[in-house]
Coordinates of C-alpha atoms and ligand atoms in Angstrom, one line a residue:
M1 CA 113.5 69.9 122.2
S2 CA 117.6 69.7 123.9
G3 CA 115.6 72.7 126.4
P4 CA 118.0 76.6 127.9
S5 CA 121.2 77.4 127.9
I6 CA 123.1 79.8 128.8
K7 CA 127.0 80.9 128.3
L8 CA 130.0 80.2 130.0
S9 CA 132.9 82.5 130.4
S10 CA 134.9 79.9 128.7
G11 CA 132.8 80.6 125.6
Y12 CA 130.9 77.0 126.3
D13 CA 127.5 77.0 126.2
I14 CA 125.9 74.8 129.4
P15 CA 122.1 73.7 129.0
L16 CA 120.2 74.6 132.3
I17 CA 118.3 71.8 133.2
G18 CA 121.0 68.9 133.6
L19 CA 120.0 64.7 135.3
G20 CA 121.5 64.9 139.0
T21 CA 123.1 61.6 139.7
W22 CA 124.2 60.7 143.1
Q23 CA 123.1 58.4 145.2
S24 CA 121.1 56.4 142.3
K25 CA 122.1 53.4 141.6
P26 CA 124.2 51.5 139.1
E27 CA 121.7 49.3 138.1
E28 CA 118.9 52.9 137.4
V29 CA 121.4 54.6 136.2
V30 CA 121.8 53.2 133.6
N31 CA 118.5 53.5 132.1
A32 CA 117.8 56.7 134.2
V33 CA 120.3 58.4 131.6
H34 CA 119.4 57.0 128.9
S35 CA 115.1 58.2 129.4
A36 CA 117.0 61.1 130.2
L37 CA 118.7 62.0 126.8
E38 CA 115.3 60.2 125.6
A39 CA 113.5 62.9 126.7
G40 CA 115.6 65.9 125.9
Y41 CA 118.3 66.5 128.3
R42 CA 122.1 67.6 127.3
H43 CA 123.9 67.7 130.2
I44 CA 124.6 64.5 133.5
D45 CA 126.1 66.0 136.7
C46 CA 128.4 63.3 137.7
A47 CA 131.2 63.3 140.8
W48 CA 134.1 60.9 140.5
G49 CA 132.4 60.2 143.7
Y50 CA 129.1 59.2 143.6
G51 CA 131.1 55.9 142.6
N52 CA 128.6 55.1 139.8
E53 CA 130.0 56.7 136.9
K54 CA 130.8 53.5 134.6
D55 CA 127.6 53.6 134.7
V56 CA 126.5 56.2 133.7
G57 CA 128.3 55.8 130.8
E58 CA 126.8 52.8 130.1
G59 CA 123.6 54.8 129.8
I60 CA 125.0 57.8 127.4
R61 CA 126.1 54.5 125.1
K62 CA 122.7 53.0 125.6
S63 CA 120.4 56.2 124.1
G64 CA 122.4 57.2 121.1
V65 CA 123.0 59.5 121.5
P66 CA 126.2 61.3 120.1
R67 CA 129.1 62.3 123.3
S68 CA 129.4 65.6 121.1
E69 CA 126.1 66.8 121.7
I70 CA 126.1 65.5 125.6
F71 CA 126.6 68.4 128.5
I72 CA 129.5 65.9 130.6
T73 CA 130.3 67.3 134.6
S74 CA 132.2 65.0 137.1
K75 CA 134.3 66.1 140.0
L76 CA 137.5 65.9 141.2
W77 CA 136.4 64.1 145.0
S78 CA 139.3 65.9 147.9
T79 CA 141.7 62.8 149.0
Y80 CA 142.6 63.8 145.1
H81 CA 143.3 68.0 145.4
R82 CA 147.6 66.9 145.1
R83 CA 146.4 64.3 142.3
V84 CA 143.8 66.4 140.4
E85 CA 144.9 64.4 136.9
E86 CA 144.9 60.8 138.0
C87 CA 141.1 61.8 139.4
L88 CA 140.0 63.0 136.2
D89 CA 141.3 60.3 134.4
Q90 CA 139.7 57.7 137.0
S91 CA 136.0 59.6 135.8
L92 CA 136.8 59.6 132.2
T93 CA 138.2 55.8 131.8
N94 CA 134.7 55.8 133.4
L95 CA 132.9 57.4 131.7
G96 CA 133.9 55.8 128.4
V97 CA 135.1 59.7 127.4
D98 CA 137.8 61.5 126.5
Y99 CA 137.4 64.6 127.8
L100 CA 134.4 66.1 130.0
D101 CA 132.6 69.7 128.9
L102 CA 133.0 71.1 133.1
Y103 CA 135.4 69.5 135.8
L104 CA 135.0 71.0 139.5
I105 CA 136.6 71.0 142.6
H106 CA 134.0 69.1 144.4
W107 CA 134.2 70.5 148.1
P108 CA 136.9 73.2 149.4
V109 CA 138.4 70.6 151.4
P110 CA 141.3 68.7 150.7
L111 CA 141.6 65.1 152.8
N112 CA 144.9 63.3 153.2
Q113 CA 144.3 60.0 152.3
N114 CA 145.8 58.3 155.3
G115 CA 144.7 55.0 153.7
N116 CA 141.8 54.4 156.4
H117 CA 138.8 54.7 154.2
P118 CA 139.2 55.5 150.2
M119 CA 136.5 59.1 150.5
I120 CA 136.8 59.8 153.7
P121 CA 139.6 59.6 155.5
T122 CA 139.7 60.4 159.5
L123 CA 141.9 61.0 162.3
P124 CA 141.4 58.9 165.9
D125 CA 138.9 61.0 167.1
G126 CA 136.6 60.6 164.2
T127 CA 136.8 63.9 162.6
R128 CA 138.1 63.8 158.6
D129 CA 141.2 63.7 157.8
V130 CA 142.4 67.3 156.3
D131 CA 145.1 68.4 154.3
K132 CA 146.7 71.5 156.2
E133 CA 149.3 72.4 153.7
W134 CA 148.1 72.0 151.0
K135 CA 147.0 75.4 148.7
L136 CA 142.7 75.4 146.6
S137 CA 145.3 77.2 145.0
D138 CA 147.3 74.9 143.9
T139 CA 144.1 72.3 143.2
W140 CA 143.3 75.4 140.8
K141 CA 146.3 75.4 139.1
Q142 CA 145.9 71.3 138.1
L143 CA 143.0 72.1 137.1
E144 CA 143.9 75.0 134.8
A145 CA 146.8 72.5 133.1
L146 CA 144.4 69.8 132.3
V147 CA 142.1 72.7 130.1
A148 CA 145.4 73.1 128.1
K149 CA 146.0 69.5 128.2
G150 CA 142.4 70.0 126.7
K151 CA 140.7 67.2 128.6
I152 CA 138.5 69.6 129.9
R153 CA 136.9 73.1 128.4
S154 CA 135.4 74.3 131.4
I155 CA 136.8 74.4 134.5
G156 CA 134.8 75.5 137.6
V157 CA 133.5 74.6 141.8
S158 CA 131.5 73.3 144.0
N159 CA 130.2 74.5 147.7
F160 CA 132.9 77.8 147.0
S161 CA 131.5 80.6 149.6
E162 CA 133.1 84.0 149.0
Y163 CA 135.9 82.9 151.1
N164 CA 136.5 80.5 149.5
L165 CA 136.9 81.4 146.1
E166 CA 139.1 84.8 147.4
K167 CA 142.3 82.1 148.0
I168 CA 141.6 81.1 143.9
L169 CA 141.3 84.2 141.8
P170 CA 143.6 86.5 142.8
T171 CA 145.7 83.6 141.4
A172 CA 143.6 82.8 138.8
T173 CA 144.4 82.5 135.4
I174 CA 141.0 80.9 134.6
V175 CA 138.5 82.7 136.8
P176 CA 135.7 79.7 137.5
A177 CA 133.0 78.9 135.0
V178 CA 130.5 78.0 137.5
N179 CA 130.6 77.7 141.4
Q180 CA 128.1 74.4 142.2
L181 CA 125.2 75.0 145.5
E182 CA 123.3 73.5 147.2
L183 CA 120.2 76.1 146.7
H184 CA 116.2 76.3 146.6
V185 CA 113.6 78.3 148.2
F186 CA 115.1 77.0 151.3
N187 CA 118.4 78.2 151.2
P188 CA 118.8 81.2 148.0
Q189 CA 122.0 82.5 148.8
H190 CA 121.0 86.4 148.0
K191 CA 124.6 87.1 148.8
L192 CA 126.7 84.9 146.8
L193 CA 124.5 84.8 143.9
A194 CA 125.2 88.9 144.4
Y195 CA 128.5 88.0 144.2
L196 CA 128.8 85.3 142.2
K197 CA 127.6 87.5 138.9
S198 CA 130.3 90.2 139.4
K199 CA 132.5 88.0 139.0
N200 CA 130.8 85.9 136.3
I201 CA 130.9 83.0 137.7
I202 CA 127.6 80.8 136.6
P203 CA 125.8 79.5 140.0
Q204 CA 124.2 75.9 139.6
A205 CA 122.2 74.9 141.8
Y206 CA 121.7 71.1 143.5
S207 CA 119.7 69.0 145.6
P208 CA 116.5 71.9 143.9
L209 CA 114.2 69.7 146.1
G210 CA 115.7 69.3 148.9
S211 CA 117.8 67.1 148.0
T212 CA 117.0 62.5 149.3
G213 CA 112.5 62.3 150.3
S214 CA 112.5 65.6 147.3
P215 CA 111.4 67.7 151.3
L216 CA 110.6 70.4 150.2
L217 CA 107.5 69.4 147.9
K218 CA 105.4 68.9 150.9
D219 CA 106.4 73.2 151.7
E220 CA 102.4 75.0 151.7
D221 CA 104.0 77.6 150.1
I222 CA 104.9 76.1 146.9
V223 CA 102.1 74.1 147.3
S224 CA 99.6 76.9 147.0
I225 CA 101.3 78.9 143.9
S226 CA 101.6 75.5 142.0
E227 CA 97.3 74.8 142.7
K228 CA 97.7 78.3 140.6
H229 CA 99.3 77.8 137.9
S230 CA 98.1 74.1 137.5
L231 CA 102.1 73.3 138.1
S232 CA 103.5 70.3 140.1
A233 CA 106.0 71.4 143.1
A234 CA 108.6 70.2 142.1
D235 CA 107.5 72.6 138.4
V236 CA 107.3 76.0 140.7
L237 CA 110.8 74.4 142.4
L238 CA 112.5 74.1 139.6
G239 CA 110.9 76.6 137.3
Y240 CA 111.5 79.0 140.3
L241 CA 115.4 78.5 139.4
L242 CA 115.3 78.8 135.7
A243 CA 114.0 82.3 135.7
K244 CA 116.6 83.1 138.1
Q245 CA 119.7 82.2 135.9
I246 CA 120.6 78.9 137.4
V247 CA 121.3 76.0 136.2
I248 CA 119.6 72.6 137.8
L249 CA 120.5 69.5 138.7
P250 CA 117.1 67.2 139.1
K251 CA 118.0 63.6 140.5
S252 CA 115.4 60.7 140.2
V253 CA 115.5 57.6 138.7
T254 CA 112.4 57.1 138.0
P255 CA 111.7 57.3 133.8
A256 CA 108.1 59.6 134.9
R257 CA 109.8 61.9 136.8
I258 CA 112.9 62.8 134.8
V259 CA 110.7 63.6 131.7
A260 CA 108.2 65.5 134.2
N261 CA 111.7 67.4 135.8
F262 CA 112.3 68.7 131.9
K263 CA 109.6 69.3 130.6
G264 CA 107.6 70.7 133.8
A265 CA 110.8 73.1 134.7
Q266 CA 110.2 75.1 131.5
E267 CA 105.9 75.3 131.5
A268 CA 107.2 77.5 135.3
L269 CA 109.2 79.0 134.0
S270 CA 106.8 80.3 131.2
K271 CA 103.9 80.4 133.9
L272 CA 105.6 82.1 137.3
T273 CA 105.2 85.7 137.5
P274 CA 108.0 87.7 139.2
E275 CA 105.5 88.1 142.9
D276 CA 105.8 84.4 142.9
V277 CA 109.7 84.8 142.4
A278 CA 109.1 87.3 144.9
K279 CA 107.8 85.3 146.8
L280 CA 109.2 82.7 147.1
D281 CA 112.8 84.0 146.7
G282 CA 111.1 86.0 150.4
L283 CA 110.7 81.8 151.9
A284 CA 113.5 81.4 153.5
A285 CA 113.5 85.2 155.2
A286 CA 110.6 84.4 156.5
G287 CA 111.6 81.6 158.5
K288 CA 112.4 78.7 156.2
Q289 CA 116.2 78.9 155.4
K290 CA 117.4 75.4 155.5
R291 CA 120.5 73.2 154.7
F292 CA 120.4 70.0 153.6
I293 CA 123.5 68.7 153.2
T294 CA 125.7 69.6 155.7
P295 CA 128.9 67.2 156.1
P296 CA 130.8 67.4 159.0
W297 CA 133.6 68.7 157.3
P298 CA 135.8 70.0 160.2
V299 CA 137.0 73.5 159.1
Y300 CA 135.8 77.0 159.0
L301 CA 133.6 76.7 155.1
G302 CA 132.6 80.5 154.5
F303 CA 128.7 80.2 154.8
E304 CA 126.3 82.2 156.6
D305 CA 124.2 79.9 157.0
W306 CA 126.4 76.4 157.8
P307 CA 125.6 74.6 160.8
Q308 CA 128.4 73.8 162.1
P309 CA 130.7 75.8 165.1
Y310 CA 134.5 75.9 162.9
P311 CA 135.3 79.2 163.3
K312 CA 137.2 81.2 160.7
P313 CA 140.9 81.2 161.1
E314 CA 143.2 84.3 161.6
Ligands
NAP401 N1 128.0 69.2 144.7 C1 127.9 68.4 145.5 O1 128.8 68.8 147.0 C2 126.3 68.1 145.9 C3 125.4 68.0 146.0 C4 124.2 67.5 146.4 C5 124.0 67.4 145.4 N2 124.9 67.8 143.5 C6 124.2 66.7 142.1 O2 123.0 67.7 142.2 C7 122.0 66.7 142.2 C8 120.8 67.0 142.6 O3 120.4 66.7 144.0 P1 120.0 65.4 144.8 O4 120.5 64.8 144.6 O5 120.7 65.6 146.9 O6 118.5 65.6 145.3 P2 117.3 66.8 143.9 O7 117.2 66.6 143.6 O8 116.6 67.5 144.7 O9 116.0 65.3 144.8 C9 116.5 63.9 144.3 C10 115.2 63.3 145.2 O10 113.4 64.2 144.8 C11 112.4 62.9 144.4 N3 112.7 63.1 142.6 C12 112.6 63.8 141.5 N4 112.1 64.2 141.0 C13 111.3 64.4 141.6 C14 109.4 65.0 141.1 N5 109.3 65.4 140.2 N6 108.0 63.8 142.1 C15 108.7 63.4 143.0 N7 110.2 62.8 143.6 C16 111.4 63.8 142.4 C17 114.4 61.6 143.9 O11 113.5 60.6 143.8 P3 113.7 59.6 142.9 O12 115.0 59.3 142.4 O13 113.6 57.6 143.4 O14 112.8 59.7 141.6 C18 114.8 62.0 144.9 O15 114.6 61.2 146.1 C19 122.8 65.2 142.3 O16 122.0 64.4 142.5 C20 124.2 65.7 142.4 O17 123.8 65.1 141.4 C21 125.4 67.8 144.1

């Protein structure tokens, strides 16, 4: 009932299907979380930056599912790289829990809290105010200390390329358990996935349906594979990622879709053939490469396909 899971390097199991909560309005997410837990989900993906953790917590309590049966992730927002425990404590309070199963660095870009915006402080020229003096390896040390303190079970990163992972790995005493990335048929990041495998870092796919409005559902190759197997396009997109042992985090606030994604992803996993997976693996290289989430960070992020001009620092 609770779906498939995979073991993290920390020794804990993570359910392969989690509910996404970005852009879920507070009044909708209570019900979404409740519906998901009722449908069998045991994994909820949250973040301080989503501004709805209080409501996610309410949905969890409303469901009656014991806290110990649910895998809860949250993320450190960029203005808190120097004050990790402060951000974590806010998430714990908002969610109404006393530990997290997984805590991620949301973006590899520390920002200066200069007071002009609570989430995205900017410079007079309008660009994001990056804290250039701070080292990512020092953020990571704080996450490690919070594991030792018992506030977090597993730690990981999000939106980290190999370039940024190499900034924390040499001094890490705990290897990141996961890297949460934009991963889907149009942005498969094959090279980065091979690198993560070599380091025993589990990939998590965000925006598996193409994010807001699920644009990937209309792709003709996806539709054709879905018709062949009597699946929905969403099932194919999700089942493809499961077939590659990637954790999926589909977001929905619509109860019928929440239920359908959970069941359909698993059905697609059993129906998709190695040929289907190979075809889907090749769509980006055949001309469909596309990212949907590209915030204007004014720094080099190290992703081959990132559509922005910042050069690699010397
Ligand atoms: N680490 C990061 O930087 C980062 C970035 C982005 C996302 N994330 C995480 O990943 C999660 C998922 O990504 P996402 O929210 O960008 O996008 P997504 O899950 O790819 O797509 C969400 C969209 O698809 C719709 N949808 C869901 N199931 C559907 C179905 N079966 N049929 C038709 N439409 C469907 C949703 O509509 P309704 O809700 O209206 O039903 C919503 O518009 C996020 O919520 C968040 O938890 C993390």
